[in-house]
Tab-separated table of C-alpha atoms in Angstrom:
chain	number	residue	atom	x	y	z
O	9	MET	CA	-0.058	0.049	-0.095
O	10	GLY	CA	1.051	3.532	-0.580
O	11	GLY	CA	-0.261	4.759	2.754
O	12	VAL	CA	-3.284	5.412	4.988
O	13	SER	CA	-4.500	8.882	5.921
O	14	HIS	CA	-7.883	10.265	7.070
O	15	GLY	CA	-10.020	7.326	6.161
O	16	THR	CA	-8.415	6.734	2.869
O	17	ALA	CA	-5.628	4.295	1.651
O	18	ARG	CA	-3.543	4.875	-1.463
O	19	VAL	CA	-3.025	1.546	-3.485
O	20	PRO	CA	-1.231	0.853	-6.805
O	21	VAL	CA	-3.600	0.291	-9.673
O	22	ARG	CA	-3.308	0.068	-13.497
O	23	LYS	CA	-6.258	1.401	-15.456
O	24	LEU	CA	-7.564	0.003	-18.707
O	25	SER	CA	-9.151	2.434	-21.144
O	26	GLY	CA	-10.479	1.451	-24.591
O	27	ASP	CA	-7.850	0.422	-27.108
O	28	ALA	CA	-5.056	2.196	-25.281
O	29	GLY	CA	-4.245	-0.804	-23.181
O	30	PHE	CA	-3.144	-0.668	-19.551
O	31	SER	CA	-1.676	2.586	-17.978
O	32	ARG	CA	1.496	2.426	-15.999
O	33	ALA	CA	0.968	1.814	-12.301
O	34	GLU	CA	-0.323	4.704	-10.258
O	35	LEU	CA	-1.795	5.281	-6.774
O	36	ASP	CA	-5.572	5.212	-6.374
O	37	ALA	CA	-7.480	6.422	-3.145
O	38	LEU	CA	-9.718	3.901	-1.567
O	39	ALA	CA	-11.889	3.994	1.548
O	40	VAL	CA	-10.326	2.180	4.540
O	41	GLU	CA	-12.244	-0.652	6.124
O	42	GLU	CA	-11.093	-2.175	9.316
O	43	PRO	CA	-12.709	-4.057	12.278
O	44	LEU	CA	-13.654	-2.173	15.456
O	45	GLU	CA	-14.404	-3.977	18.600
O	46	VAL	CA	-16.820	-2.230	21.115
O	47	ARG	CA	-16.338	-3.313	24.663
O	48	LEU	CA	-18.857	-2.296	27.524
O	49	ALA	CA	-17.721	-2.111	31.197
O	50	TRP	CA	-19.962	-1.546	34.205
O	51	ARG	CA	-19.998	-2.031	37.871
O	52	GLU	CA	-22.011	-4.744	39.304
O	53	ARG	CA	-22.160	-5.790	42.927
O	54	ASP	CA	-18.802	-3.842	43.697
O	55	ALA	CA	-17.058	-5.577	40.851
O	56	MET	CA	-16.242	-4.356	37.394
O	57	THR	CA	-17.714	-6.394	34.567
O	58	GLU	CA	-16.482	-6.060	31.015
O	59	ARG	CA	-17.771	-7.526	27.813
O	60	ALA	CA	-17.196	-7.207	24.057
O	61	ILE	CA	-20.647	-6.582	22.636
O	62	ALA	CA	-20.008	-5.932	19.044
O	63	VAL	CA	-17.512	-6.037	16.247
O	64	THR	CA	-18.212	-3.909	13.106
O	65	MET	CA	-16.376	-3.170	9.984
O	66	ARG	CA	-15.899	0.546	9.700
O	67	THR	CA	-13.903	3.409	8.248
O	68	PRO	CA	-11.578	4.600	10.997
O	69	GLY	CA	-12.445	7.970	12.551
O	70	HIS	CA	-14.857	9.077	15.136
O	71	ASP	CA	-14.627	5.634	16.793
O	72	GLY	CA	-15.821	6.899	20.147
O	73	GLU	CA	-18.945	8.388	18.565
O	74	LEU	CA	-19.574	5.159	16.591
O	75	ALA	CA	-19.518	3.125	19.878
O	76	LEU	CA	-21.668	5.651	21.788
O	77	GLY	CA	-24.179	5.859	18.929
O	78	PHE	CA	-24.327	2.074	18.737
O	79	LEU	CA	-25.000	1.764	22.469
O	80	THR	CA	-27.727	4.452	22.151
O	81	THR	CA	-29.496	2.926	19.147
O	82	GLU	CA	-29.341	-0.454	20.953
O	83	GLY	CA	-31.099	0.988	23.922
O	84	LEU	CA	-28.197	0.610	26.340
O	85	VAL	CA	-27.566	4.340	27.062
O	86	THR	CA	-29.850	7.339	26.542
O	87	ARG	CA	-27.928	10.436	27.762
O	88	GLY	CA	-24.392	11.466	28.254
O	89	GLU	CA	-24.584	11.062	31.996
O	90	ASP	CA	-24.892	7.292	31.560
O	91	VAL	CA	-21.216	7.192	30.397
O	92	ALA	CA	-18.361	7.526	32.716
O	93	SER	CA	-15.668	7.210	30.002
O	94	CYS	CA	-15.138	6.350	26.394
O	95	ASP	CA	-11.627	5.580	25.246
O	96	ALA	CA	-10.603	4.547	21.810
O	97	SER	CA	-7.274	2.726	21.245
O	98	GLY	CA	-6.383	1.245	17.844
O	99	ASN	CA	-9.415	-0.903	16.646
O	100	VAL	CA	-10.942	-1.027	20.173
O	101	VAL	CA	-13.258	1.243	21.914
O	102	ARG	CA	-14.055	0.735	25.559
O	103	VAL	CA	-17.097	2.426	27.149
O	104	GLU	CA	-17.364	2.347	30.965
O	105	LEU	CA	-20.830	3.291	32.290
O	106	ALA	CA	-21.414	5.626	35.046
O	107	ALA	CA	-22.194	4.107	38.525
O	108	GLY	CA	-25.737	3.348	39.013
O	109	THR	CA	-26.504	2.902	35.237
O	110	ARG	CA	-28.521	-0.147	34.778
O	111	VAL	CA	-27.358	-2.780	32.113
O	112	ASP	CA	-29.785	-4.943	30.319
O	113	LEU	CA	-28.110	-7.055	27.620
O	114	ARG	CA	-31.126	-9.475	27.078
O	115	GLY	CA	-31.969	-7.591	23.803
O	116	MET	CA	-28.382	-8.020	22.550
O	117	GLU	CA	-29.130	-11.442	21.181
O	118	ARG	CA	-26.620	-11.341	18.263
O	119	ASN	CA	-23.413	-13.079	17.096
O	120	PHE	CA	-21.518	-9.883	17.919
O	121	TYR	CA	-20.542	-9.340	14.235
O	122	MET	CA	-21.725	-6.752	11.831
O	123	THR	CA	-20.449	-6.341	8.232
O	124	SER	CA	-20.152	-2.839	6.800
O	125	SER	CA	-23.313	-3.505	4.734
O	126	CYS	CA	-25.478	-5.042	7.235
O	127	GLY	CA	-25.753	-4.137	10.917
O	128	VAL	CA	-28.574	-6.420	12.012
O	129	CYS	CA	-27.821	-9.756	10.279
O	130	GLY	CA	-26.351	-11.017	13.580
O	131	LYS	CA	-29.639	-10.652	15.317
O	132	ALA	CA	-31.133	-13.797	16.703
O	133	SER	CA	-34.615	-12.953	15.404
O	134	ILE	CA	-36.730	-10.202	13.636
O	135	ASP	CA	-38.309	-9.481	17.061
O	136	ALA	CA	-34.898	-8.576	18.551
O	137	VAL	CA	-34.489	-5.936	15.794
O	138	ARG	CA	-37.418	-3.950	17.199
O	139	VAL	CA	-35.485	-2.188	19.997
O	140	ARG	CA	-37.198	-0.590	22.907
O	141	ARG	CA	-37.228	3.225	22.341
O	142	ALA	CA	-36.178	5.616	24.909
O	143	PHE	CA	-37.537	8.793	23.026
O	144	ALA	CA	-40.869	9.171	21.458
O	145	VAL	CA	-40.972	10.971	18.105
O	146	ALA	CA	-42.709	14.436	18.596
O	147	PRO	CA	-45.973	14.480	16.659
O	148	LEU	CA	-45.845	18.107	15.802
O	149	GLY	CA	-43.553	21.123	15.861
O	150	LEU	CA	-41.251	20.510	12.751
O	151	CYS	CA	-42.452	21.638	9.320
O	152	LEU	CA	-40.233	21.511	6.148
O	153	SER	CA	-40.541	23.374	3.037
O	154	THR	CA	-39.942	21.635	-0.360
O	155	ARG	CA	-37.151	23.985	-1.079
O	156	ALA	CA	-35.418	22.977	2.294
O	157	VAL	CA	-35.622	19.377	1.301
O	158	GLN	CA	-34.616	19.852	-2.236
O	159	GLY	CA	-31.431	21.593	-1.210
O	160	MET	CA	-30.201	18.902	1.179
O	161	PRO	CA	-28.556	16.496	-1.452
O	162	ALA	CA	-26.244	19.213	-2.753
O	163	ALA	CA	-25.389	20.358	0.763
O	164	LEU	CA	-24.486	16.829	1.834
O	165	ARG	CA	-22.460	16.191	-1.331
O	166	GLY	CA	-20.581	19.259	-0.745
O	167	ALA	CA	-19.506	18.002	2.814
O	168	GLN	CA	-18.346	14.536	1.729
O	169	ALA	CA	-14.582	15.030	1.876
O	170	VAL	CA	-13.639	11.285	1.844
O	171	PHE	CA	-16.246	10.432	-0.755
O	172	ASP	CA	-14.745	13.098	-3.123
O	173	ALA	CA	-11.370	11.243	-2.684
O	174	THR	CA	-12.611	7.703	-3.002
O	175	GLY	CA	-16.075	7.495	-4.320
O	176	GLY	CA	-16.575	4.632	-1.914
O	177	LEU	CA	-18.403	5.871	1.282
O	178	HIS	CA	-21.961	6.225	2.658
O	179	ALA	CA	-22.849	9.461	4.447
O	180	ALA	CA	-25.453	10.551	6.939
O	181	ALA	CA	-26.266	14.064	8.012
O	182	LEU	CA	-28.431	16.214	10.263
O	183	PHE	CA	-30.174	19.239	8.969
O	184	ASP	CA	-32.330	21.765	10.767
O	185	GLU	CA	-35.870	22.519	9.428
O	186	ARG	CA	-34.391	25.408	7.344
O	187	GLY	CA	-32.247	23.012	5.523
O	188	VAL	CA	-29.128	24.096	7.088
O	189	LEU	CA	-26.494	21.363	7.567
O	190	ASP	CA	-25.570	20.696	11.291
O	191	GLU	CA	-23.166	17.661	11.058
O	192	VAL	CA	-22.193	14.958	8.672
O	193	ARG	CA	-20.360	11.598	9.055
O	194	GLU	CA	-19.025	9.224	6.429
O	195	ASP	CA	-18.308	5.372	6.667
O	196	VAL	CA	-18.202	2.288	4.521
O	197	GLY	CA	-21.177	1.111	6.614
O	198	ARG	CA	-24.353	3.098	6.259
O	199	HIS	CA	-25.453	2.097	9.760
O	200	ASN	CA	-22.000	3.223	11.149
O	201	ALA	CA	-22.467	6.653	9.574
O	202	VAL	CA	-25.787	7.039	11.392
O	203	ASP	CA	-24.333	5.672	14.744
O	204	LYS	CA	-21.522	8.172	14.491
O	205	LEU	CA	-23.907	11.005	14.136
O	206	VAL	CA	-26.195	9.780	17.105
O	207	GLY	CA	-22.930	9.290	19.139
O	208	TRP	CA	-21.919	12.948	18.351
O	209	ALA	CA	-25.524	14.020	19.437
O	210	LEU	CA	-25.124	12.139	22.694
O	211	ARG	CA	-21.851	13.694	23.482
O	212	GLU	CA	-23.186	17.191	22.580
O	213	GLY	CA	-26.225	16.757	24.754
O	214	ARG	CA	-28.466	17.003	21.721
O	215	LEU	CA	-30.784	14.004	22.317
O	216	PRO	CA	-33.491	13.648	21.518
O	217	LEU	CA	-33.135	14.981	17.927
O	218	GLY	CA	-36.738	16.215	17.790
O	219	ARG	CA	-36.216	19.215	15.488
O	220	ARG	CA	-33.721	17.545	13.009
O	221	VAL	CA	-33.814	15.713	9.699
O	222	LEU	CA	-31.623	12.684	9.198
O	223	PHE	CA	-30.559	12.717	5.596
O	224	LEU	CA	-29.008	9.511	4.034
O	225	SER	CA	-26.804	9.357	0.973
O	226	GLY	CA	-28.267	5.947	-0.005
O	227	ARG	CA	-31.364	3.860	0.546
O	228	ALA	CA	-33.414	4.010	3.754
O	229	SER	CA	-33.442	0.460	5.253
O	230	PHE	CA	-35.443	-0.815	8.227
O	231	GLU	CA	-32.417	-0.463	10.591
O	232	LEU	CA	-31.643	3.020	9.777
O	233	ILE	CA	-35.287	4.071	10.491
O	234	GLN	CA	-35.099	2.149	13.760
O	235	LYS	CA	-31.850	4.050	14.639
O	236	ALA	CA	-33.422	7.346	13.818
O	237	ALA	CA	-36.379	6.485	15.971
O	238	MET	CA	-34.094	5.579	18.890
O	239	ALA	CA	-32.654	9.196	18.601
O	240	GLY	CA	-36.093	10.802	18.452
O	241	VAL	CA	-35.692	11.827	14.813
O	242	PRO	CA	-39.088	12.959	13.364
O	243	VAL	CA	-37.947	13.030	9.633
O	244	VAL	CA	-35.696	10.741	7.635
O	245	ALA	CA	-34.818	11.556	3.975
O	246	ALA	CA	-32.806	9.495	1.543
O	247	VAL	CA	-31.403	9.725	-1.835
O	248	GLY	CA	-32.559	6.195	-2.554
O	249	ALA	CA	-35.525	4.141	-2.014
O	250	PRO	CA	-36.966	2.854	1.356
O	251	SER	CA	-37.801	-0.752	1.979
O	252	SER	CA	-41.387	-1.841	2.859
O	253	LEU	CA	-40.509	-2.678	6.329
O	254	ALA	CA	-38.764	0.769	6.735
O	255	VAL	CA	-41.963	2.382	5.643
O	256	GLU	CA	-44.005	0.081	8.043
O	257	LEU	CA	-41.694	1.153	11.036
O	258	ALA	CA	-41.858	4.798	10.065
O	259	ARG	CA	-45.640	4.724	10.055
O	260	GLU	CA	-45.661	2.898	13.406
O	261	ALA	CA	-43.253	5.417	15.075
O	262	GLY	CA	-45.104	8.584	13.693
O	263	MET	CA	-42.170	9.551	11.536
O	264	THR	CA	-41.962	11.227	8.226
O	265	LEU	CA	-40.194	9.181	5.551
O	266	LEU	CA	-38.988	10.841	2.213
O	267	GLY	CA	-37.312	8.828	-0.588
O	268	PHE	CA	-35.785	9.519	-3.937
O	269	VAL	CA	-34.667	13.025	-2.839
O	270	ARG	CA	-32.801	14.156	-5.880
O	271	GLU	CA	-33.066	16.185	-8.994
O	272	GLY	CA	-35.507	18.644	-7.264
O	273	ARG	CA	-38.175	16.061	-6.369
O	274	PHE	CA	-38.925	13.474	-3.733
O	275	ASN	CA	-41.535	11.050	-2.633
O	276	VAL	CA	-43.324	11.203	0.673
O	277	TYR	CA	-44.113	7.742	2.082
O	278	THR	CA	-45.336	8.498	5.595
O	279	GLY	CA	-46.025	11.708	7.726
O	280	ALA	CA	-46.787	14.189	4.910
O	281	GLU	CA	-48.144	16.627	7.569
O	282	ARG	CA	-44.534	17.698	8.262
O	283	ILE	CA	-44.065	18.872	4.646
O	284	ALA	CA	-45.466	22.418	3.924
O	285	GLY	CA	-48.122	22.106	1.295
O	286	ALA	CA	-48.321	18.292	1.376
O	287	GLY	CA	-50.241	17.858	4.727
O	288	HIS	CA	-53.638	18.037	2.855
O	289	LEU	CA	-52.722	14.930	0.941
O	290	ALA	CA	-52.590	12.959	4.163
O	291	GLN	CA	-56.158	14.049	4.946
O	292	ARG	CA	-57.645	13.061	1.669
O	293	LYS	CA	-59.969	10.058	1.606
O	294	PRO	CA	-59.313	7.423	-1.015
O	295	MET	CA	-61.552	7.351	-4.076
O	296	PRO	CA	-64.368	4.728	-3.844
């Protein structure tokens, strides 16, 4: 390898173009993917207990946020005061819970391994995926203009520094209701990018994210909607399509779900009342 820096690695490559044949070897920037072990420590009966609770394939960077976000979206912590310390070293993050924080690992029925493309494939059952929510999604209070939504893809794209270098990362971003970008995270795993954002919000004391939009650079899967619901996010918008189960969960949670947000248009799958000018559509009765 030619070196690793800021989530990218430079590797030698020979490029083929038409009839010109192979080029001379040159260095190409690729997104880094490495394993990260999340370890949880807590005091129980005057003794310290420590367990490895997950291993995920991720792009290095913001590892502490990733661990904290994972613990939040799994329902193990809900506020910054639940965490005594969070220490990242190499490919391991150790999170120690504050004294008195209750630990319930019964819902963690997984094989402790997540790939960069699938964060829930280690779950023991589909029922285990429906994690207990700490925050209810606020039913009212946030209203988005179509202009604000339409401007989000370009704003996110302009903030994707590692994607610009590699073309190989997912991104997740938080926007306010005016369409102003708050924060963005990138990762080879779409679920990791969301966990990094949620972990950032936990550290900053921003949870629940009741007046923010979670914007995704790809599709909206069930797990990403679940993570958004765990953080109290009322609106999820995605460049790609949602899955049927994602739509079902968004409807159950009272969330607004937007898909195919690109080229000046988008689809409203649930929660049209939060989109200015679209709320009347949710009130229409179907034609007989």
